[in-house]
mmCIF file of C-alpha atoms in Angstrom:
data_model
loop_
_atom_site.group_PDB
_atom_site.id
_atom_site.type_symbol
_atom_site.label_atom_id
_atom_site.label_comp_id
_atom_site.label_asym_id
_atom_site.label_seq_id
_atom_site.Cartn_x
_atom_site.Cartn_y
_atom_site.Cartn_z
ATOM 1 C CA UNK A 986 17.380 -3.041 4.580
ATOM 2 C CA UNK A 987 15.996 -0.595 1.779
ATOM 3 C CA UNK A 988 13.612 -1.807 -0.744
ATOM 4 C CA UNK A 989 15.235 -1.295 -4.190
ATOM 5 C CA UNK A 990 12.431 0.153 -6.506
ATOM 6 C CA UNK A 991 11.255 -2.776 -8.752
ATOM 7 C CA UNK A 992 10.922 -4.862 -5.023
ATOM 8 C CA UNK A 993 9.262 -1.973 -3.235
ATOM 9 C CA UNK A 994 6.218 -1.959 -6.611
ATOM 10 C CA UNK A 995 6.220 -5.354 -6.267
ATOM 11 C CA UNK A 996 5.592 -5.283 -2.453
ATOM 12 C CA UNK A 997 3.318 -1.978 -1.982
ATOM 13 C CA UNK A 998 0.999 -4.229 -5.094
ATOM 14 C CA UNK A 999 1.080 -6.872 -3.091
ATOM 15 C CA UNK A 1000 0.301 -5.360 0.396
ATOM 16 C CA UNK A 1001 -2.970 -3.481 -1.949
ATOM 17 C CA UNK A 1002 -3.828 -7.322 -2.784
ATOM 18 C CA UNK A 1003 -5.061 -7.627 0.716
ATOM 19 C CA UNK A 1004 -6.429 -4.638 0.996
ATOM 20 C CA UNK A 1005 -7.103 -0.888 0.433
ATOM 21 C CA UNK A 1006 -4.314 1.077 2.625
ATOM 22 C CA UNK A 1007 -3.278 4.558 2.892
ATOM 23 C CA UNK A 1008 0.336 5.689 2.922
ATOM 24 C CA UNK A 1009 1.741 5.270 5.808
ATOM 25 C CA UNK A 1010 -0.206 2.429 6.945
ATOM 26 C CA UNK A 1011 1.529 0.713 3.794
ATOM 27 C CA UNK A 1012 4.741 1.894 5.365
ATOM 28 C CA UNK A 1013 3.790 0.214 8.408
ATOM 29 C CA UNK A 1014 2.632 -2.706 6.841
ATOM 30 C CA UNK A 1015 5.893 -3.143 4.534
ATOM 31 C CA UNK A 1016 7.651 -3.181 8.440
ATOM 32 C CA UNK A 1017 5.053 -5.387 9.873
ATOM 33 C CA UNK A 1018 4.744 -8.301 6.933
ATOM 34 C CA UNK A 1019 8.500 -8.495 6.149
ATOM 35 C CA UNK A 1020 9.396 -8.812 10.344
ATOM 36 C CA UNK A 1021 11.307 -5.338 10.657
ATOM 37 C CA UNK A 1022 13.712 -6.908 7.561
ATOM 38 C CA UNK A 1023 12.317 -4.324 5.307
ATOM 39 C CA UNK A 1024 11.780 -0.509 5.944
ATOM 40 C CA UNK A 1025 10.909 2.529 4.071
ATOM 41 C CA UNK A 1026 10.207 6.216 4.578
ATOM 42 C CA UNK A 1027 6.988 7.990 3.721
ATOM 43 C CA UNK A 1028 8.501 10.604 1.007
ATOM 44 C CA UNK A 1029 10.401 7.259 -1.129
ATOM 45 C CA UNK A 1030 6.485 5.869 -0.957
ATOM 46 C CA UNK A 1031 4.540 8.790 -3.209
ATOM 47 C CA UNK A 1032 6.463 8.476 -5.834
ATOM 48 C CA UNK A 1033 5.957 4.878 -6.358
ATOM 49 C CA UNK A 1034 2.605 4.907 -5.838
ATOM 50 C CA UNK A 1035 2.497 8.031 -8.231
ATOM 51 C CA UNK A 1036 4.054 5.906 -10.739
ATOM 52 C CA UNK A 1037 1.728 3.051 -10.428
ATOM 53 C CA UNK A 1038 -1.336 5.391 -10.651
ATOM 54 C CA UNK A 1039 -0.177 6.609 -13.743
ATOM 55 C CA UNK A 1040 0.675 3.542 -15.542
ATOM 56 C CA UNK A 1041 -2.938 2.195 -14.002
ATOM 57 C CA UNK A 1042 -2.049 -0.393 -11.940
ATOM 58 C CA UNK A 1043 -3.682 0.879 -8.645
ATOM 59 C CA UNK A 1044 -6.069 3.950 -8.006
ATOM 60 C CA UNK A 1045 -6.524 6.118 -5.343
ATOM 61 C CA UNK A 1046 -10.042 7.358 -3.386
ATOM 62 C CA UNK A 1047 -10.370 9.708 -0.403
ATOM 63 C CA UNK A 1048 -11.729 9.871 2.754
ATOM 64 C CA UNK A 1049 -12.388 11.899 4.790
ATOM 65 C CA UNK A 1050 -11.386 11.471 8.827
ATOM 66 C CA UNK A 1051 -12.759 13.289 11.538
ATOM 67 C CA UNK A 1052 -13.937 17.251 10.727
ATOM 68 C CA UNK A 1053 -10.791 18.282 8.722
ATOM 69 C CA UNK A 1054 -7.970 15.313 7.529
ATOM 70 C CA UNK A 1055 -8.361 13.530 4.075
ATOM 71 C CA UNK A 1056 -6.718 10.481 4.219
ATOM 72 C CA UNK A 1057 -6.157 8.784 0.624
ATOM 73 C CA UNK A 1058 -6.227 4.779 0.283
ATOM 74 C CA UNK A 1059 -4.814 2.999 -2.657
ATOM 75 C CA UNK A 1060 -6.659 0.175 -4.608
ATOM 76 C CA UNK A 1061 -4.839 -2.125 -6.899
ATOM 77 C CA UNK A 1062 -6.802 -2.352 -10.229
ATOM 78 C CA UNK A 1063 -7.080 -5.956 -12.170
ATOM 79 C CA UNK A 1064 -4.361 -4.602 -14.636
ATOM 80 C CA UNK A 1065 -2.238 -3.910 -11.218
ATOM 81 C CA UNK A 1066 -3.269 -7.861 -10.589
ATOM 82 C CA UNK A 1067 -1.868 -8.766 -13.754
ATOM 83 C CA UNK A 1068 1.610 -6.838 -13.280
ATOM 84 C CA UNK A 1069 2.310 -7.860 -10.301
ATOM 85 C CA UNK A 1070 1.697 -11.477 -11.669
ATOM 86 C CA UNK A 1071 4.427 -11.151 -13.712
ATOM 87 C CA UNK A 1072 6.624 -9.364 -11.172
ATOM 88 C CA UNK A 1073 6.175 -12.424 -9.182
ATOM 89 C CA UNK A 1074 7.083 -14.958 -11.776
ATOM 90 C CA UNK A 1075 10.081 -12.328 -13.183
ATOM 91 C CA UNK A 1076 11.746 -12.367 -9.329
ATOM 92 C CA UNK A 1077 11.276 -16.374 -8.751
ATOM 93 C CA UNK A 1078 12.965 -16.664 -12.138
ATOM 94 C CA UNK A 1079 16.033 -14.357 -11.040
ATOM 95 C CA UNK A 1080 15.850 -16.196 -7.502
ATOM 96 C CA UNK A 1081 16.644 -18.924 -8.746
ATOM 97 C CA UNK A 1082 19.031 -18.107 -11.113
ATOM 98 C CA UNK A 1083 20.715 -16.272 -8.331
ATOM 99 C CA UNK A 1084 20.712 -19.121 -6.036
ATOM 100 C CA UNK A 1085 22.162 -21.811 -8.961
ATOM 101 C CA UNK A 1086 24.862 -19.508 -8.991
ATOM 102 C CA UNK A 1087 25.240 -19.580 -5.191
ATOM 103 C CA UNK A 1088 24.731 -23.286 -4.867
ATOM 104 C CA UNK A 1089 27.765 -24.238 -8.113
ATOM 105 C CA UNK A 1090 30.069 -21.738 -6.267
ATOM 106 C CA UNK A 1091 29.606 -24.025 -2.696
ATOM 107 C CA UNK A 1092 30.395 -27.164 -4.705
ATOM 108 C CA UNK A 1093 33.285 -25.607 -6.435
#
């Protein structure tokens, strides 16, 4: 299953939360944490993180590894911390809405 946009910030911010990661070790991660349920490609990946840099929510630094390959890790910043606060509380509210719904239409 593919992440639809709002649950792939909300994940990739929460996956920072642990830790600094580069791309495709969030990729990897996203596989990992969610048990193979949830998968993405690289090139869907830059432009959320993109996104989130530019709205300040996470920040990026390089490194360099070995003689010649930069590899870039993402940071979520507090402001990140606080927006994906919300995003939390914003998808338990919908959750549950969702699953009232489910639950009146079994005992209809």
């Amino acid at each position: 299953m593919r992440e639809s946009g709002s649950n792939y910030r909300r994940g990739v911010m929460s996956l920072l939360k642990r830790g600094d990661m580069y791309g495709y070790q969030l990729v990897q991660e996203t596989e990992r944490a969610s048990g193979g349920k949830l998968t993405t490609q690289e090139g869907s990946l830059y432009p959320v993180l993109y996104k989130l840099q530019e709205q300040g929510l996470i920040s990026d630094r390089r490194e360099l590894v070995g003689k010649r390959m930069t590899r870039v890790y993402y940071h979520i910043e507090p402001a990140g911390e606080e927006k994906l606060r919300e995003l939390i509380a914003e998808y338990e509210t919908v959750t549950a809405g969702v699953f009232a719904i489910i639950k009146g239409e079994a005992e209809a």
